[in-house]
Amino acid sequence: EVQLLESGGGLVQPGGSLRLSCAASGFTFRSYGMNWVRQAPGKGLEWVSFISGSGATSYYADSVLGRFTISRDTSKNTLYLQMNSLRAEDTATYFCAKLAANLADYFDSWGQGTLVTVSS
Amino acid sequence: DIVMTQSPATLSVSPGERATLSCRASQDITSNLAWYQQKPGQAPRLLIYGATSRATGIPARFSGSGSGTEFTLTINSLQSEDFAVFYCEQYNSWPLTFGGGTKVEIK
């Protein structure tokens, strides 16, 4: 059974930094692209970032480009999101989500999310 | 970026009735469309991929149709556990984009 468990969320001041983690199990982690998707309170879903199975390719939403960095550690089966220069509009629940397969960029498994609150 | 527009924003349906949800893409995405269901306090769950294929474990009362720019999610004989928010997602090109969601509520 695929399991994705996020951690690292919390309260941070504007301009601050935070690193999210997503521990994966139940599948061959290195074989699947992984993503972060966020949801502001009471709002819809917004894709944030993607990283390929090898880690060689990554994409970012324009809203976080230059501030967030996605990475993965295959030895630990863990996905990360380093978030710098945080803004109030980054306040959201952050989900890690697994892609179904190569060239199938929809999400077949999701974690339960971790809440990030950016406020002074 | 491809803009996904869902309608209506809210749909009031009685249990046992049919719900029809729409999703429109701002450009041709062929069949690269997925539907998700999200209940309060939970992560989204994949329902449909490839516009028409049900994900593992999804009941047959959920069906998807459409291609190109117009898509529909149909839920036949709504059950109490089906009331939730539904999102479409296009994966034809990056960035991946979601519609704004349709909330299906009990009438």
PDB file of C-alpha atoms in Angstrom:
ATOM      1  CA  GLU A   1       0.000   0.000   0.000  1.00  0.00           C
ATOM      2  CA  VAL A   2       1.340   3.408  -0.979  1.00  0.00           C
ATOM      3  CA  GLN A   3       1.837   5.756   1.956  1.00  0.00           C
ATOM      4  CA  LEU A   4       2.949   9.364   1.860  1.00  0.00           C
ATOM      5  CA  LEU A   5       3.512  11.197   5.135  1.00  0.00           C
ATOM      6  CA  GLU A   6       4.277  14.904   5.136  1.00  0.00           C
ATOM      7  CA  SER A   7       5.930  16.796   7.962  1.00  0.00           C
ATOM      8  CA  GLY A   8       7.650  20.095   8.632  1.00  0.00           C
ATOM      9  CA  GLY A   9       4.760  22.519   8.455  1.00  0.00           C
ATOM     10  CA  GLY A  10       4.176  25.233  11.014  1.00  0.00           C
ATOM     11  CA  LEU A  11       4.027  28.947  11.680  1.00  0.00           C
ATOM     12  CA  VAL A  12       6.721  31.100  10.080  1.00  0.00           C
ATOM     13  CA  GLN A  13       7.165  34.837   9.724  1.00  0.00           C
ATOM     14  CA  PRO A  14       7.065  36.545   6.323  1.00  0.00           C
ATOM     15  CA  GLY A  15      10.497  36.302   4.713  1.00  0.00           C
ATOM     16  CA  GLY A  16      11.307  33.167   6.658  1.00  0.00           C
ATOM     17  CA  SER A  17      12.147  29.650   5.543  1.00  0.00           C
ATOM     18  CA  LEU A  18      10.757  26.187   6.095  1.00  0.00           C
ATOM     19  CA  ARG A  19      11.576  22.718   4.797  1.00  0.00           C
ATOM     20  CA  LEU A  20       8.826  20.202   4.210  1.00  0.00           C
ATOM     21  CA  SER A  21       9.426  16.462   4.035  1.00  0.00           C
ATOM     22  CA  CYS A  22       7.368  13.623   2.619  1.00  0.00           C
ATOM     23  CA  ALA A  23       8.260  10.075   3.639  1.00  0.00           C
ATOM     24  CA  ALA A  24       7.201   7.555   1.020  1.00  0.00           C
ATOM     25  CA  SER A  25       6.627   3.819   1.306  1.00  0.00           C
ATOM     26  CA  GLY A  26       4.854   0.995  -0.457  1.00  0.00           C
ATOM     27  CA  PHE A  27       6.304   1.601  -3.919  1.00  0.00           C
ATOM     28  CA  THR A  28       9.640   1.913  -5.718  1.00  0.00           C
ATOM     29  CA  PHE A  29      10.282   5.554  -4.901  1.00  0.00           C
ATOM     30  CA  ARG A  30      13.009   6.161  -7.484  1.00  0.00           C
ATOM     31  CA  SER A  31      10.699   5.088 -10.309  1.00  0.00           C
ATOM     32  CA  TYR A  32       8.054   7.790  -9.924  1.00  0.00           C
ATOM     33  CA  GLY A  33       7.836  11.508 -10.374  1.00  0.00           C
ATOM     34  CA  MET A  34       6.719  13.323  -7.263  1.00  0.00           C
ATOM     35  CA  ASN A  35       4.993  16.638  -6.707  1.00  0.00           C
ATOM     36  CA  TRP A  36       3.918  19.195  -4.174  1.00  0.00           C
ATOM     37  CA  VAL A  37       0.384  20.536  -4.465  1.00  0.00           C
ATOM     38  CA  ARG A  38      -1.000  23.159  -2.110  1.00  0.00           C
ATOM     39  CA  GLN A  39      -4.393  24.353  -1.000  1.00  0.00           C
ATOM     40  CA  ALA A  40      -4.960  27.711   0.660  1.00  0.00           C
ATOM     41  CA  PRO A  41      -7.614  27.695   3.403  1.00  0.00           C
ATOM     42  CA  GLY A  42     -11.047  27.345   1.820  1.00  0.00           C
ATOM     43  CA  LYS A  43      -9.613  27.459  -1.699  1.00  0.00           C
ATOM     44  CA  GLY A  44      -8.865  25.077  -4.544  1.00  0.00           C
ATOM     45  CA  LEU A  45      -5.832  23.018  -5.476  1.00  0.00           C
ATOM     46  CA  GLU A  46      -2.657  24.559  -6.904  1.00  0.00           C
ATOM     47  CA  TRP A  47       0.226  22.538  -8.312  1.00  0.00           C
ATOM     48  CA  VAL A  48       3.531  23.803  -6.909  1.00  0.00           C
ATOM     49  CA  SER A  49       6.448  21.677  -8.086  1.00  0.00           C
ATOM     50  CA  PHE A  50       7.505  18.394  -9.770  1.00  0.00           C
ATOM     51  CA  ILE A  51      10.643  16.304  -9.640  1.00  0.00           C
ATOM     52  CA  SER A  52      11.391  13.307 -11.838  1.00  0.00           C
ATOM     53  CA  GLY A  53      12.193   9.879 -10.472  1.00  0.00           C
ATOM     54  CA  SER A  54      15.909  10.377 -11.074  1.00  0.00           C
ATOM     55  CA  GLY A  55      15.831  13.893  -9.670  1.00  0.00           C
ATOM     56  CA  ALA A  56      17.338  15.258 -12.867  1.00  0.00           C
ATOM     57  CA  THR A  57      14.278  17.241 -13.916  1.00  0.00           C
ATOM     58  CA  SER A  58      12.189  19.653 -11.903  1.00  0.00           C
ATOM     59  CA  TYR A  59       9.461  22.178 -12.651  1.00  0.00           C
ATOM     60  CA  TYR A  60       7.939  24.968 -10.628  1.00  0.00           C
ATOM     61  CA  ALA A  61       4.827  27.094 -10.671  1.00  0.00           C
ATOM     62  CA  ASP A  62       5.586  30.721 -11.505  1.00  0.00           C
ATOM     63  CA  SER A  63       4.287  31.717  -8.073  1.00  0.00           C
ATOM     64  CA  VAL A  64       7.162  29.923  -6.309  1.00  0.00           C
ATOM     65  CA  LEU A  65       9.917  29.954  -8.930  1.00  0.00           C
ATOM     66  CA  GLY A  66      13.168  31.186  -7.435  1.00  0.00           C
ATOM     67  CA  ARG A  67      11.937  30.802  -3.854  1.00  0.00           C
ATOM     68  CA  PHE A  68      11.143  27.088  -3.502  1.00  0.00           C
ATOM     69  CA  THR A  69      13.396  24.118  -4.276  1.00  0.00           C
ATOM     70  CA  ILE A  70      12.206  20.544  -4.655  1.00  0.00           C
ATOM     71  CA  SER A  71      14.544  17.619  -4.043  1.00  0.00           C
ATOM     72  CA  ARG A  72      14.480  13.941  -3.205  1.00  0.00           C
ATOM     73  CA  ASP A  73      16.676  11.445  -1.373  1.00  0.00           C
ATOM     74  CA  THR A  74      16.233   7.992  -2.830  1.00  0.00           C
ATOM     75  CA  SER A  75      18.249   6.369  -0.018  1.00  0.00           C
ATOM     76  CA  LYS A  76      15.684   7.699   2.470  1.00  0.00           C
ATOM     77  CA  ASN A  77      12.603   7.452   0.219  1.00  0.00           C
ATOM     78  CA  THR A  78      11.889  11.065   1.066  1.00  0.00           C
ATOM     79  CA  LEU A  79      10.739  14.091  -0.916  1.00  0.00           C
ATOM     80  CA  TYR A  80      11.549  17.620   0.213  1.00  0.00           C
ATOM     81  CA  LEU A  81      10.411  21.162  -0.432  1.00  0.00           C
ATOM     82  CA  GLN A  82      12.702  23.950   0.708  1.00  0.00           C
ATOM     83  CA  MET A  83      10.673  27.136   0.971  1.00  0.00           C
ATOM     84  CA  ASN A  84      12.477  30.478   1.269  1.00  0.00           C
ATOM     85  CA  SER A  85      11.313  34.097   1.260  1.00  0.00           C
ATOM     86  CA  LEU A  86       7.889  32.984   2.399  1.00  0.00           C
ATOM     87  CA  ARG A  87       4.897  35.251   1.867  1.00  0.00           C
ATOM     88  CA  ALA A  88       1.442  35.417   3.387  1.00  0.00           C
ATOM     89  CA  GLU A  89       0.027  34.023   0.151  1.00  0.00           C
ATOM     90  CA  ASP A  90       2.071  30.842   0.645  1.00  0.00           C
ATOM     91  CA  THR A  91      -0.181  29.953   3.580  1.00  0.00           C
ATOM     92  CA  ALA A  92      -1.718  26.616   2.662  1.00  0.00           C
ATOM     93  CA  THR A  93      -1.859  22.917   3.308  1.00  0.00           C
ATOM     94  CA  TYR A  94       0.910  21.303   1.310  1.00  0.00           C
ATOM     95  CA  PHE A  95       0.305  17.826  -0.080  1.00  0.00           C
ATOM     96  CA  CYS A  96       2.887  15.557  -1.605  1.00  0.00           C
ATOM     97  CA  ALA A  97       1.470  13.584  -4.484  1.00  0.00           C
ATOM     98  CA  LYS A  98       2.799  10.704  -6.564  1.00  0.00           C
ATOM     99  CA  LEU A  99       2.422  10.605 -10.320  1.00  0.00           C
ATOM    100  CA  ALA A 100       0.737   7.508 -11.689  1.00  0.00           C
ATOM    101  CA  ALA A 101       3.457   6.692 -14.228  1.00  0.00           C
ATOM    102  CA  ASN A 102       5.846   8.154 -16.764  1.00  0.00           C
ATOM    103  CA  LEU A 103       3.967  10.368 -19.219  1.00  0.00           C
ATOM    104  CA  ALA A 104       0.878  10.078 -17.020  1.00  0.00           C
ATOM    105  CA  ASP A 105       1.010  13.270 -15.036  1.00  0.00           C
ATOM    106  CA  TYR A 106      -1.975  12.773 -12.809  1.00  0.00           C
ATOM    107  CA  PHE A 107      -1.815  12.000  -9.115  1.00  0.00           C
ATOM    108  CA  ASP A 108      -2.755   8.509  -7.984  1.00  0.00           C
ATOM    109  CA  SER A 109      -1.674   8.863  -4.355  1.00  0.00           C
ATOM    110  CA  TRP A 110      -1.659  11.791  -1.953  1.00  0.00           C
ATOM    111  CA  GLY A 111      -0.413  12.410   1.553  1.00  0.00           C
ATOM    112  CA  GLN A 112      -2.644  13.933   4.205  1.00  0.00           C
ATOM    113  CA  GLY A 113      -0.910  17.282   4.005  1.00  0.00           C
ATOM    114  CA  THR A 114       0.992  19.604   6.301  1.00  0.00           C
ATOM    115  CA  LEU A 115      -0.162  23.119   7.104  1.00  0.00           C
ATOM    116  CA  VAL A 116       2.133  26.073   6.539  1.00  0.00           C
ATOM    117  CA  THR A 117       1.084  29.403   8.008  1.00  0.00           C
ATOM    118  CA  VAL A 118       3.008  32.536   7.089  1.00  0.00           C
ATOM    119  CA  SER A 119       2.173  35.322   9.494  1.00  0.00           C
ATOM    120  CA  SER A 120       3.803  37.825  11.805  1.00  0.00           C
TER     121      SER A 120
ATOM    122  CA  ASP B   1      -0.934  28.152 -19.064  1.00  0.00           C
ATOM    123  CA  ILE B   2      -4.076  26.118 -19.676  1.00  0.00           C
ATOM    124  CA  VAL B   3      -7.032  27.461 -17.705  1.00  0.00           C
ATOM    125  CA  MET B   4      -9.549  24.928 -16.417  1.00  0.00           C
ATOM    126  CA  THR B   5     -13.063  26.185 -15.719  1.00  0.00           C
ATOM    127  CA  GLN B   6     -15.547  24.101 -13.751  1.00  0.00           C
ATOM    128  CA  SER B   7     -19.284  24.596 -13.548  1.00  0.00           C
ATOM    129  CA  PRO B   8     -21.398  24.964 -11.625  1.00  0.00           C
ATOM    130  CA  ALA B   9     -19.554  26.093  -8.514  1.00  0.00           C
ATOM    131  CA  THR B  10     -22.172  24.402  -6.341  1.00  0.00           C
ATOM    132  CA  LEU B  11     -24.603  21.655  -7.242  1.00  0.00           C
ATOM    133  CA  SER B  12     -27.488  20.712  -4.941  1.00  0.00           C
ATOM    134  CA  VAL B  13     -28.627  17.138  -5.501  1.00  0.00           C
ATOM    135  CA  SER B  14     -30.879  14.755  -3.593  1.00  0.00           C
ATOM    136  CA  PRO B  15     -29.526  11.325  -2.631  1.00  0.00           C
ATOM    137  CA  GLY B  16     -30.303   8.808  -5.349  1.00  0.00           C
ATOM    138  CA  GLU B  17     -30.312  11.407  -8.103  1.00  0.00           C
ATOM    139  CA  ARG B  18     -27.729  12.039 -10.816  1.00  0.00           C
ATOM    140  CA  ALA B  19     -25.100  14.776 -10.699  1.00  0.00           C
ATOM    141  CA  THR B  20     -23.480  16.161 -13.835  1.00  0.00           C
ATOM    142  CA  LEU B  21     -20.321  18.263 -13.446  1.00  0.00           C
ATOM    143  CA  SER B  22     -18.596  20.151 -16.245  1.00  0.00           C
ATOM    144  CA  CYS B  23     -14.988  21.067 -16.880  1.00  0.00           C
ATOM    145  CA  ARG B  24     -13.740  23.174 -19.769  1.00  0.00           C
ATOM    146  CA  ALA B  25     -10.141  23.644 -20.896  1.00  0.00           C
ATOM    147  CA  SER B  26      -8.906  26.852 -22.497  1.00  0.00           C
ATOM    148  CA  GLN B  27      -7.205  24.814 -25.223  1.00  0.00           C
ATOM    149  CA  ASP B  28      -7.242  21.288 -26.597  1.00  0.00           C
ATOM    150  CA  ILE B  29      -5.944  18.794 -24.014  1.00  0.00           C
ATOM    151  CA  THR B  30      -7.057  15.668 -25.933  1.00  0.00           C
ATOM    152  CA  SER B  31      -7.948  13.149 -23.182  1.00  0.00           C
ATOM    153  CA  ASN B  32      -5.335  14.247 -20.641  1.00  0.00           C
ATOM    154  CA  LEU B  33      -7.829  14.990 -17.899  1.00  0.00           C
ATOM    155  CA  ALA B  34      -8.304  13.641 -14.400  1.00  0.00           C
ATOM    156  CA  TRP B  35     -11.053  14.079 -11.816  1.00  0.00           C
ATOM    157  CA  TYR B  36     -10.548  14.089  -8.052  1.00  0.00           C
ATOM    158  CA  GLN B  37     -12.907  14.010  -5.088  1.00  0.00           C
ATOM    159  CA  GLN B  38     -12.050  15.816  -1.873  1.00  0.00           C
ATOM    160  CA  LYS B  39     -13.955  15.582   1.384  1.00  0.00           C
ATOM    161  CA  PRO B  40     -13.473  18.089   4.223  1.00  0.00           C
ATOM    162  CA  GLY B  41     -10.188  17.627   6.033  1.00  0.00           C
ATOM    163  CA  GLN B  42      -9.006  14.938   3.626  1.00  0.00           C
ATOM    164  CA  ALA B  43      -6.603  14.704   0.734  1.00  0.00           C
ATOM    165  CA  PRO B  44      -7.996  14.532  -2.781  1.00  0.00           C
ATOM    166  CA  ARG B  45      -8.708  11.081  -4.201  1.00  0.00           C
ATOM    167  CA  LEU B  46      -8.261  10.137  -7.844  1.00  0.00           C
ATOM    168  CA  LEU B  47     -11.545   9.149  -9.502  1.00  0.00           C
ATOM    169  CA  ILE B  48     -11.004   9.309 -13.253  1.00  0.00           C
ATOM    170  CA  TYR B  49      -7.950   9.562 -15.524  1.00  0.00           C
ATOM    171  CA  GLY B  50      -7.629   9.715 -19.285  1.00  0.00           C
ATOM    172  CA  ALA B  51     -11.005  11.515 -19.210  1.00  0.00           C
ATOM    173  CA  THR B  52     -12.937   8.233 -19.063  1.00  0.00           C
ATOM    174  CA  SER B  53     -11.025   5.565 -17.094  1.00  0.00           C
ATOM    175  CA  ARG B  54     -12.007   4.864 -13.505  1.00  0.00           C
ATOM    176  CA  ALA B  55      -9.201   4.597 -10.990  1.00  0.00           C
ATOM    177  CA  THR B  56      -8.765   1.452  -8.915  1.00  0.00           C
ATOM    178  CA  GLY B  57     -11.597   0.910  -6.478  1.00  0.00           C
ATOM    179  CA  ILE B  58     -13.842   3.662  -7.809  1.00  0.00           C
ATOM    180  CA  PRO B  59     -17.501   2.588  -8.044  1.00  0.00           C
ATOM    181  CA  ALA B  60     -19.135   2.282 -11.457  1.00  0.00           C
ATOM    182  CA  ARG B  61     -21.611   5.066 -10.637  1.00  0.00           C
ATOM    183  CA  PHE B  62     -18.773   7.499 -11.395  1.00  0.00           C
ATOM    184  CA  SER B  63     -18.150   8.032 -15.094  1.00  0.00           C
ATOM    185  CA  GLY B  64     -16.203  10.508 -17.169  1.00  0.00           C
ATOM    186  CA  SER B  65     -16.682  11.637 -20.736  1.00  0.00           C
ATOM    187  CA  GLY B  66     -15.398  14.176 -23.207  1.00  0.00           C
ATOM    188  CA  SER B  67     -12.235  15.092 -25.096  1.00  0.00           C
ATOM    189  CA  GLY B  68     -10.578  18.170 -26.474  1.00  0.00           C
ATOM    190  CA  THR B  69     -11.885  21.038 -24.376  1.00  0.00           C
ATOM    191  CA  GLU B  70     -15.180  19.823 -22.905  1.00  0.00           C
ATOM    192  CA  PHE B  71     -15.429  17.194 -20.189  1.00  0.00           C
ATOM    193  CA  THR B  72     -18.106  15.820 -17.899  1.00  0.00           C
ATOM    194  CA  LEU B  73     -18.124  13.853 -14.679  1.00  0.00           C
ATOM    195  CA  THR B  74     -21.379  12.036 -14.032  1.00  0.00           C
ATOM    196  CA  ILE B  75     -22.318  10.503 -10.709  1.00  0.00           C
ATOM    197  CA  ASN B  76     -25.339   8.240 -10.946  1.00  0.00           C
ATOM    198  CA  SER B  77     -27.546   7.527  -7.959  1.00  0.00           C
ATOM    199  CA  LEU B  78     -25.681   9.739  -5.502  1.00  0.00           C
ATOM    200  CA  GLN B  79     -24.832   8.106  -2.203  1.00  0.00           C
ATOM    201  CA  SER B  80     -24.334   9.955   1.085  1.00  0.00           C
ATOM    202  CA  GLU B  81     -20.568   9.412   0.895  1.00  0.00           C
ATOM    203  CA  ASP B  82     -20.374  11.102  -2.522  1.00  0.00           C
ATOM    204  CA  PHE B  83     -21.091  14.607  -1.283  1.00  0.00           C
ATOM    205  CA  ALA B  84     -17.805  16.470  -1.585  1.00  0.00           C
ATOM    206  CA  VAL B  85     -15.836  18.880  -3.761  1.00  0.00           C
ATOM    207  CA  PHE B  86     -14.717  17.648  -7.167  1.00  0.00           C
ATOM    208  CA  TYR B  87     -11.758  18.973  -9.140  1.00  0.00           C
ATOM    209  CA  CYS B  88     -10.624  18.421 -12.702  1.00  0.00           C
ATOM    210  CA  GLU B  89      -6.944  18.549 -13.646  1.00  0.00           C
ATOM    211  CA  GLN B  90      -5.308  18.805 -17.044  1.00  0.00           C
ATOM    212  CA  TYR B  91      -2.019  17.017 -17.568  1.00  0.00           C
ATOM    213  CA  ASN B  92      -1.549  17.734 -21.249  1.00  0.00           C
ATOM    214  CA  SER B  93       1.183  20.262 -20.561  1.00  0.00           C
ATOM    215  CA  TRP B  94       3.108  21.922 -17.755  1.00  0.00           C
ATOM    216  CA  PRO B  95       2.214  23.623 -15.557  1.00  0.00           C
ATOM    217  CA  LEU B  96      -0.408  21.163 -14.425  1.00  0.00           C
ATOM    218  CA  THR B  97      -3.579  23.077 -13.667  1.00  0.00           C
ATOM    219  CA  PHE B  98      -6.762  22.400 -11.758  1.00  0.00           C
ATOM    220  CA  GLY B  99     -10.255  23.730 -12.120  1.00  0.00           C
ATOM    221  CA  GLY B 100     -11.732  25.768  -9.294  1.00  0.00           C
ATOM    222  CA  GLY B 101     -13.888  22.893  -8.091  1.00  0.00           C
ATOM    223  CA  THR B 102     -17.553  21.974  -7.907  1.00  0.00           C
ATOM    224  CA  LYS B 103     -19.128  21.372  -4.532  1.00  0.00           C
ATOM    225  CA  VAL B 104     -21.842  18.724  -4.601  1.00  0.00           C
ATOM    226  CA  GLU B 105     -24.120  19.259  -1.635  1.00  0.00           C
ATOM    227  CA  ILE B 106     -27.200  17.567  -0.310  1.00  0.00           C
ATOM    228  CA  LYS B 107     -30.437  19.131  -1.503  1.00  0.00           C
TER     229      LYS B 107
END
